[in-house]
PDB file of C-alpha atoms in Angstrom:
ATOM      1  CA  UNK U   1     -35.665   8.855   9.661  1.00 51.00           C
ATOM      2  CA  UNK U   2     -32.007   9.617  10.732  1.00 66.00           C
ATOM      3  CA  UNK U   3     -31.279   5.712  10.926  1.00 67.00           C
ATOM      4  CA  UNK U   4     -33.447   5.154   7.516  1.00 70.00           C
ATOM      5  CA  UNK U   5     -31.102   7.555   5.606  1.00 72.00           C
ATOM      6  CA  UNK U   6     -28.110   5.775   7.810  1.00 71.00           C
ATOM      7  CA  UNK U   7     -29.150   2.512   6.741  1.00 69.00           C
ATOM      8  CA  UNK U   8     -30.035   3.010   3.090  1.00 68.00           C
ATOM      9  CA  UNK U   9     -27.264   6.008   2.136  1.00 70.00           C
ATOM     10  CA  UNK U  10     -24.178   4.826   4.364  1.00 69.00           C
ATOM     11  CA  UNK U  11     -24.136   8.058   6.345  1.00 71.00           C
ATOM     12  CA  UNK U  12     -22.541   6.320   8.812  1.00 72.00           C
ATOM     13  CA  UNK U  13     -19.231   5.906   7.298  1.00 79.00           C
ATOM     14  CA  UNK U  14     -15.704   7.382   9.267  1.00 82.00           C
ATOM     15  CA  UNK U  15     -14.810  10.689   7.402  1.00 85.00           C
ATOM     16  CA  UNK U  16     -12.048   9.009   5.429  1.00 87.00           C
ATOM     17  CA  UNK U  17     -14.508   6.482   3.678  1.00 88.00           C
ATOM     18  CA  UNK U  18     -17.102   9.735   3.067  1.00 88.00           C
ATOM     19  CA  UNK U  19     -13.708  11.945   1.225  1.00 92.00           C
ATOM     20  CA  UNK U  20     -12.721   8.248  -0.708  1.00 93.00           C
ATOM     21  CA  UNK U  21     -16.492   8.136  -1.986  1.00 92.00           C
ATOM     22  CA  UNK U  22     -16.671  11.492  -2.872  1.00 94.00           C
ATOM     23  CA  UNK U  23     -13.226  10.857  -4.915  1.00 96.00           C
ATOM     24  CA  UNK U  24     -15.001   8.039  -6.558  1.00 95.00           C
ATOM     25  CA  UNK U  25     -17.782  10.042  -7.219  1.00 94.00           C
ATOM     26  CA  UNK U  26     -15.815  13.065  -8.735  1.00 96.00           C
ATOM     27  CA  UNK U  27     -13.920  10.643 -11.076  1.00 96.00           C
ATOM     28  CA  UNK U  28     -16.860   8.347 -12.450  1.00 94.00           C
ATOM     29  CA  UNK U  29     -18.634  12.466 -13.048  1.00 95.00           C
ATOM     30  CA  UNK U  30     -15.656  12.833 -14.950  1.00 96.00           C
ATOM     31  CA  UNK U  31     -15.672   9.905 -17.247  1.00 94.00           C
ATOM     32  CA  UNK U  32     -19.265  10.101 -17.589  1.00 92.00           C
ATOM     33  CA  UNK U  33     -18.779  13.797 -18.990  1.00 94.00           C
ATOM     34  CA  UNK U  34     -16.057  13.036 -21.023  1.00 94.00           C
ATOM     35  CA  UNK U  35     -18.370  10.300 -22.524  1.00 91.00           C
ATOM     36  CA  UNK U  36     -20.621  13.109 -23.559  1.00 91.00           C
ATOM     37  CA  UNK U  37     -18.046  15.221 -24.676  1.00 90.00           C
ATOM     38  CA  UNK U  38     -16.836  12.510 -26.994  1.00 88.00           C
ATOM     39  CA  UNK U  39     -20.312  11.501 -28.063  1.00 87.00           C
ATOM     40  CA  UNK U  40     -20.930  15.066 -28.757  1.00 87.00           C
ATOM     41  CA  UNK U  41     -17.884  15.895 -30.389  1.00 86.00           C
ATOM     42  CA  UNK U  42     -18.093  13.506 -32.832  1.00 82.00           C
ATOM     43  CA  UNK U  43     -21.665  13.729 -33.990  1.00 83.00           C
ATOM     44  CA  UNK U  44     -21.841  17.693 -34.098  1.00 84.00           C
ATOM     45  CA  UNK U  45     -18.277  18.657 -35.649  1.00 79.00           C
ATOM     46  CA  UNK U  46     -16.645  16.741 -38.037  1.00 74.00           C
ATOM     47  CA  UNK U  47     -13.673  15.913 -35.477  1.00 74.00           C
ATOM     48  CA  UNK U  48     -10.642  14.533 -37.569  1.00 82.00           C
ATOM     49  CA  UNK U  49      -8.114  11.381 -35.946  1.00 84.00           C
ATOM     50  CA  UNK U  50      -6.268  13.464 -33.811  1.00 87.00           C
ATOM     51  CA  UNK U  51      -9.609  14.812 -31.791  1.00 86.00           C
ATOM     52  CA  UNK U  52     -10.936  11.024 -31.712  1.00 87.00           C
ATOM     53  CA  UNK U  53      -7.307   9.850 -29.915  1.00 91.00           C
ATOM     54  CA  UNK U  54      -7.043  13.032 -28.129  1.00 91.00           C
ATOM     55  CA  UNK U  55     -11.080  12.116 -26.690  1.00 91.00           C
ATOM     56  CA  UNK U  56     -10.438   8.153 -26.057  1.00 93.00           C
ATOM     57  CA  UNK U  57      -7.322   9.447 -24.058  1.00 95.00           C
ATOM     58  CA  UNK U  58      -8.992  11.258 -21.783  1.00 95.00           C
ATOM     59  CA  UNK U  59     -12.092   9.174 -21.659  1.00 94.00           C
ATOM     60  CA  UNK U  60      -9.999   6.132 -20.713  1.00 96.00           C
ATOM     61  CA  UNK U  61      -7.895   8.377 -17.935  1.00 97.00           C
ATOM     62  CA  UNK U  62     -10.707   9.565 -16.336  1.00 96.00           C
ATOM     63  CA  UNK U  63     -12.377   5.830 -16.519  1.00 96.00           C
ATOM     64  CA  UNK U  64      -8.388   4.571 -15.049  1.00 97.00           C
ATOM     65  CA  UNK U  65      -8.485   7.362 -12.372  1.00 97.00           C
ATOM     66  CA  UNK U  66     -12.109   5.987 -11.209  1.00 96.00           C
ATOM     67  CA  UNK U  67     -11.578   2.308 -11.369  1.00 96.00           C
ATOM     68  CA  UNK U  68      -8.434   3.192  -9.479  1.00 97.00           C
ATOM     69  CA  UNK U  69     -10.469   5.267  -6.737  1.00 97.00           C
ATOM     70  CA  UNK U  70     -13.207   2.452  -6.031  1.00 96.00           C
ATOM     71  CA  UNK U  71     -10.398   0.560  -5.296  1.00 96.00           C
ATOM     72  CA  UNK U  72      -9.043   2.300  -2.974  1.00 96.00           C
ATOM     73  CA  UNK U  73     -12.253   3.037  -1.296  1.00 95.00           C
ATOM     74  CA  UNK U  74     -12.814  -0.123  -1.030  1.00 95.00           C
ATOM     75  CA  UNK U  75      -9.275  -1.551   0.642  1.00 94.00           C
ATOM     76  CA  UNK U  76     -10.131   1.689   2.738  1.00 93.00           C
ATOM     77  CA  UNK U  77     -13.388   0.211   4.036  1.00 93.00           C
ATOM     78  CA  UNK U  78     -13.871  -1.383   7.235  1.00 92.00           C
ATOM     79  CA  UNK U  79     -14.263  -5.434   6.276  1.00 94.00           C
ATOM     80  CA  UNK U  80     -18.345  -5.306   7.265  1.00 94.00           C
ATOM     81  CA  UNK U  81     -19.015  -2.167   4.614  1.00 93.00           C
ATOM     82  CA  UNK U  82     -16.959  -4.105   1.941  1.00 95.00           C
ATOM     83  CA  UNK U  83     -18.425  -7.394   2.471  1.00 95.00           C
ATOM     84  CA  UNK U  84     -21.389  -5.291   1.812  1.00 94.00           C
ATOM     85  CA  UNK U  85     -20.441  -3.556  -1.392  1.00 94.00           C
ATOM     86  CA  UNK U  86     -18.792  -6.685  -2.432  1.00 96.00           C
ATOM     87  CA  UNK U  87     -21.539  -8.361  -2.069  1.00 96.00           C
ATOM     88  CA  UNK U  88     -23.552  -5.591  -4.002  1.00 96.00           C
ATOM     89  CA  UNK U  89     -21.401  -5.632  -7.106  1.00 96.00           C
ATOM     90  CA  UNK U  90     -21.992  -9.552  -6.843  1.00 97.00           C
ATOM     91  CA  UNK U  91     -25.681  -9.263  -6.724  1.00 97.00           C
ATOM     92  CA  UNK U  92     -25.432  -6.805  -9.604  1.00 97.00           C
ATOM     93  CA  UNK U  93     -23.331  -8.713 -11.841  1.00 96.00           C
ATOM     94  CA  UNK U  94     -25.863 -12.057 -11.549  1.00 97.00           C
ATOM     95  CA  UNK U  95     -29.095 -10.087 -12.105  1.00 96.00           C
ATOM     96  CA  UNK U  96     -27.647  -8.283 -15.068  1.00 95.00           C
ATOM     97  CA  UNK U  97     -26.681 -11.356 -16.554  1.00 95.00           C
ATOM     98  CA  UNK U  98     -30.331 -13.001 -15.658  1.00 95.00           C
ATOM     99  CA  UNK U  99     -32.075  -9.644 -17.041  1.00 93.00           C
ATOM    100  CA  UNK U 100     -30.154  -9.300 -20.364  1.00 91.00           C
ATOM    101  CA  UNK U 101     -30.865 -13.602 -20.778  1.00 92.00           C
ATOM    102  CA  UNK U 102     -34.289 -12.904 -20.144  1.00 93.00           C
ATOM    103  CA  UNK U 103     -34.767 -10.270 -22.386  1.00 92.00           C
ATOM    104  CA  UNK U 104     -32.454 -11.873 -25.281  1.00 90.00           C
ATOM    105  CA  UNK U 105     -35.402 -14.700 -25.241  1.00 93.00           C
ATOM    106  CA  UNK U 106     -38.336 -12.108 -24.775  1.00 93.00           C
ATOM    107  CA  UNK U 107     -36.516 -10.349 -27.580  1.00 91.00           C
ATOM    108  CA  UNK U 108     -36.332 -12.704 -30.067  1.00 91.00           C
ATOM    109  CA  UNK U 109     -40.160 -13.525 -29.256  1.00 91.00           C
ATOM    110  CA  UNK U 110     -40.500 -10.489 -30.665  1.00 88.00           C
ATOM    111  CA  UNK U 111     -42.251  -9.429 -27.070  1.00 90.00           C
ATOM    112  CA  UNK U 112     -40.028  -6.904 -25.849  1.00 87.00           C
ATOM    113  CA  UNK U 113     -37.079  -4.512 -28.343  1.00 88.00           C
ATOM    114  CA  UNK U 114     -33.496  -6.052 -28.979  1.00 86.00           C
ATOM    115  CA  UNK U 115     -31.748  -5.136 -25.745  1.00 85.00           C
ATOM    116  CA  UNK U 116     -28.411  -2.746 -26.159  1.00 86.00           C
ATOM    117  CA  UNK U 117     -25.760  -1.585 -23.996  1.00 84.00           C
ATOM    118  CA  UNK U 118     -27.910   1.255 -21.942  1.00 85.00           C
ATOM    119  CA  UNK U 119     -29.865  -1.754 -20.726  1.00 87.00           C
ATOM    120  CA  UNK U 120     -26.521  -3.754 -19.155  1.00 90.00           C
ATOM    121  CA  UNK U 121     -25.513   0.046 -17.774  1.00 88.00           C
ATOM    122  CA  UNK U 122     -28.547   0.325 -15.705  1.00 91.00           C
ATOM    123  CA  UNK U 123     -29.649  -2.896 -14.679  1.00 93.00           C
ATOM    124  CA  UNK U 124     -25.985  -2.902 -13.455  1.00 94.00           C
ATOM    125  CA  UNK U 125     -26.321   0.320 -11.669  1.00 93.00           C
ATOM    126  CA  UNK U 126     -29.922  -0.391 -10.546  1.00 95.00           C
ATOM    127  CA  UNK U 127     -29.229  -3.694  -8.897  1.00 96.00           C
ATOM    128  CA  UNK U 128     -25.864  -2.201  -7.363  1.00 94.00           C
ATOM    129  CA  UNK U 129     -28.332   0.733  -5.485  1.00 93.00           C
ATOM    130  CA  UNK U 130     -30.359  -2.291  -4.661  1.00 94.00           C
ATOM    131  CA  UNK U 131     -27.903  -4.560  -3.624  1.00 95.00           C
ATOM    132  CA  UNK U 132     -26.347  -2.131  -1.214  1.00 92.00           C
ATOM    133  CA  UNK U 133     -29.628  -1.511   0.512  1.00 91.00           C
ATOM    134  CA  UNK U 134     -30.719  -4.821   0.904  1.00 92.00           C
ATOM    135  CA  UNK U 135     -26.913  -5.730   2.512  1.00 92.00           C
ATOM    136  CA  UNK U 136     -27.330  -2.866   4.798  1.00 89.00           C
ATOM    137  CA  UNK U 137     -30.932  -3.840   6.370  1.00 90.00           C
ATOM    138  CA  UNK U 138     -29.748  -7.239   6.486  1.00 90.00           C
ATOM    139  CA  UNK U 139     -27.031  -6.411   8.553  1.00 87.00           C
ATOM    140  CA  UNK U 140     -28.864  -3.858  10.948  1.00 82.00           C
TER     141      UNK U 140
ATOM    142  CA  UNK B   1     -21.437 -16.092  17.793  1.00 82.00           C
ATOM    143  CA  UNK B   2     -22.468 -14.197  20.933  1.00 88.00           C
ATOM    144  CA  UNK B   3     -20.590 -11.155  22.065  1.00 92.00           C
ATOM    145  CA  UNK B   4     -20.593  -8.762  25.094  1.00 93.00           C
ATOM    146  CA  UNK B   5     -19.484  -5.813  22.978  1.00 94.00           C
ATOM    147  CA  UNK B   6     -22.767  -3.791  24.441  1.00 94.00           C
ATOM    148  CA  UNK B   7     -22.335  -4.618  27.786  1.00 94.00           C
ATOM    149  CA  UNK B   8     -18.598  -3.831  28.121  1.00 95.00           C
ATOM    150  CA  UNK B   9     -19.117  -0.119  25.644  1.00 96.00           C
ATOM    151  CA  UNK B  10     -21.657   0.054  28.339  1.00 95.00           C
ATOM    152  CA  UNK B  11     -19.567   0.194  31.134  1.00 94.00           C
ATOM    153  CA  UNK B  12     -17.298   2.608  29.421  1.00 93.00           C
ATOM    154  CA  UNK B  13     -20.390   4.843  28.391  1.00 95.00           C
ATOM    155  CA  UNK B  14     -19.550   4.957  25.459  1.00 95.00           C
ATOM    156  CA  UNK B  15     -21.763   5.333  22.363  1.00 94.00           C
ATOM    157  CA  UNK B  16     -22.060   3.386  19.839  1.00 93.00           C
ATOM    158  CA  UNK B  17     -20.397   6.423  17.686  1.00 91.00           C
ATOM    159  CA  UNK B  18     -17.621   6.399  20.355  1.00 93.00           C
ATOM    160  CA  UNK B  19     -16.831   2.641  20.197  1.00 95.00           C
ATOM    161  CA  UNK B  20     -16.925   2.570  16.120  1.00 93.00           C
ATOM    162  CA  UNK B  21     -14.569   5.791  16.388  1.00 91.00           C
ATOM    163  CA  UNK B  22     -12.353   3.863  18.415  1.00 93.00           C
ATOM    164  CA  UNK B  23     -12.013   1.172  16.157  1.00 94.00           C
ATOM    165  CA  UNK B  24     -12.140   2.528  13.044  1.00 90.00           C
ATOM    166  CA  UNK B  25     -15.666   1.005  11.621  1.00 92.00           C
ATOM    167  CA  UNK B  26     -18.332   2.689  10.549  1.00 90.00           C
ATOM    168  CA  UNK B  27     -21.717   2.805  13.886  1.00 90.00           C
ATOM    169  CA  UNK B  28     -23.694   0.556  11.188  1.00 90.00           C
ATOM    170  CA  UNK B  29     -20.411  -2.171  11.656  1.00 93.00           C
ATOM    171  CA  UNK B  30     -21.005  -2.579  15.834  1.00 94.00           C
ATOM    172  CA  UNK B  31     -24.209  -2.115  15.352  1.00 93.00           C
ATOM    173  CA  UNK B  32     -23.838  -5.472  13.457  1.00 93.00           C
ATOM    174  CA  UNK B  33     -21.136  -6.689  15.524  1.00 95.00           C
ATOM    175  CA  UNK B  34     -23.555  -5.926  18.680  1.00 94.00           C
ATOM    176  CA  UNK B  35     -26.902  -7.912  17.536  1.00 93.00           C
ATOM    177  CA  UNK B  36     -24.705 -11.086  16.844  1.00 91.00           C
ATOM    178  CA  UNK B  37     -25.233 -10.127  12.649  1.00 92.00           C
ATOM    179  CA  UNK B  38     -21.786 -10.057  11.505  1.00 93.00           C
ATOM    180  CA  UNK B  39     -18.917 -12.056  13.402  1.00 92.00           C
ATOM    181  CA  UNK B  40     -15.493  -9.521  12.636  1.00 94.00           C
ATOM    182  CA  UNK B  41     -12.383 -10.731  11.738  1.00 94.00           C
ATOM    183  CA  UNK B  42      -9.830 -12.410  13.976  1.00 94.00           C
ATOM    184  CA  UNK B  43      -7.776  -8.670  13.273  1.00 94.00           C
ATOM    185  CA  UNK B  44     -10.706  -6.522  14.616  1.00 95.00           C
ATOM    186  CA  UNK B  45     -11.371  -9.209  17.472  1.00 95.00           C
ATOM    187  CA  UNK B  46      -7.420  -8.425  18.815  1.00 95.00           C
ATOM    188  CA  UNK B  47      -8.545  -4.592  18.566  1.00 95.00           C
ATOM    189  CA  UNK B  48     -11.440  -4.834  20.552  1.00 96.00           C
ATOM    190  CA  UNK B  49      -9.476  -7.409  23.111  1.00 95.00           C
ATOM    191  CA  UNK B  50      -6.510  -4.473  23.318  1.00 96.00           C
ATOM    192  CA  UNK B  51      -9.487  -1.878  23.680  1.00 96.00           C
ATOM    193  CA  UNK B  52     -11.279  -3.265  26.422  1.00 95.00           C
ATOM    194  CA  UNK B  53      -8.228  -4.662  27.880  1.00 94.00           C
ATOM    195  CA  UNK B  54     -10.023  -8.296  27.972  1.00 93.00           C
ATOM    196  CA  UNK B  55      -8.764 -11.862  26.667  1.00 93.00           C
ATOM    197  CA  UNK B  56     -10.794 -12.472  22.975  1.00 92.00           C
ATOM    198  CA  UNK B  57     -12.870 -15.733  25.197  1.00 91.00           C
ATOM    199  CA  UNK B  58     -13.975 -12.644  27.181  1.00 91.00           C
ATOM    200  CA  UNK B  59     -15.708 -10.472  24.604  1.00 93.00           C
ATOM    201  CA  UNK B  60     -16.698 -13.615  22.160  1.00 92.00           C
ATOM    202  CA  UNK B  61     -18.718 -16.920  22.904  1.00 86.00           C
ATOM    203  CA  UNK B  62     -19.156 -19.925  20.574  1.00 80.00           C
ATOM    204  CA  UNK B  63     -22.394 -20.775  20.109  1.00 72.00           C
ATOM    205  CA  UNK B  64     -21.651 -24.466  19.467  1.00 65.00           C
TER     206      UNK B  64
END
């Protein structure tokens, strides 16, 4: 079970990469919430200009600050674990593209709903979980 | 490409742990390294050649 969890979760990883992910983590928590805030914000109160700027600021810091992190976690990695991610966010990209092609055709078949941006987010973050597994059992 | 990596972490007992310690990888990396999966870069080839004390022909084998 111990190798299972190794294999699919990275467990694995020197401390450095573990504190480099968790600062990735902590960031892309923080943009996500200030997504909601913003979100929230401006459909409860009637926020004026200044709130709106004040919100995008912040939102695009916090979505800086994690870009910024996964890059550094990455140049941080040893070169098998980022061949691996890299290969991840590759495998990602592709099937998001395929998916959202697909369903743009199913779509206007009237078979399945128009597709929105919620769909691109987690196909992208679907086949990223995916990805990673399948790079890590292949290389095991 | 074949590699004695197990053989020569053997006769250091080390782990597997111990050896990706040692060179800064994650276990899963010489795990890889080990079963002939992943061939490393010519910088973490020098690393293991300084580690073991060994010429790079030593550790790695073509398979040509």
């Amino acid at each position: 079970m111990s190798r299972f969890t190794e294999i699919v979760f990275g467990t694995g990883l020197p401390k450095r990469d573990h504190n480099n992910e968790k600062r990735v983590n902590l960031w892309a928590f923080a943009w996500a919430g200030t997504l909601l805030l913003a979100m929230a914000t401006m459909t409860t109160f009637n926020a004026g200009l200044l709130a709106l700027i004040a919100l995008l600021a912040l939102h695009l810091y916090c979505a800086l600050r994690a870009i910024n992190a996964y890059r550094y976690f990455l140049r941080e990695l040893d070169e098998m674990e980022r061949k691996v991610q890299l290969d991840a966010i590759a495998f990602s990209f592709a099937m998001t593209i395929v998916i959202f092609s697909t369903g743009s055709i199913l779509a206007v078949a009237d078979i399945v709903p128009e597709l929105n941006a919620a769909v691109v987010v987690l196909s992208l973050s679907l086949c990223y979980v995916a990805g990673l597994i399948i790079g890590r059992l292949r290389l095991s | 490409m074949k590699n004695r990596l197990k053989v020569l972490r053997a006769e250091q007992n080390w782990t597997q742990a111990d050896l990706a310690e040692r060179l800064e990888v994650s276990r899963q990396t010489v795990i890889a390294i080990e079963k002939g999966k992943f061939d490393p870069s010519l910088t973490l080839a020098f690393k293991m050649a300084r580690l073991f004390e060994q010429p790079i022909e030593a550790i790695f084998e073509d398979e040509l």
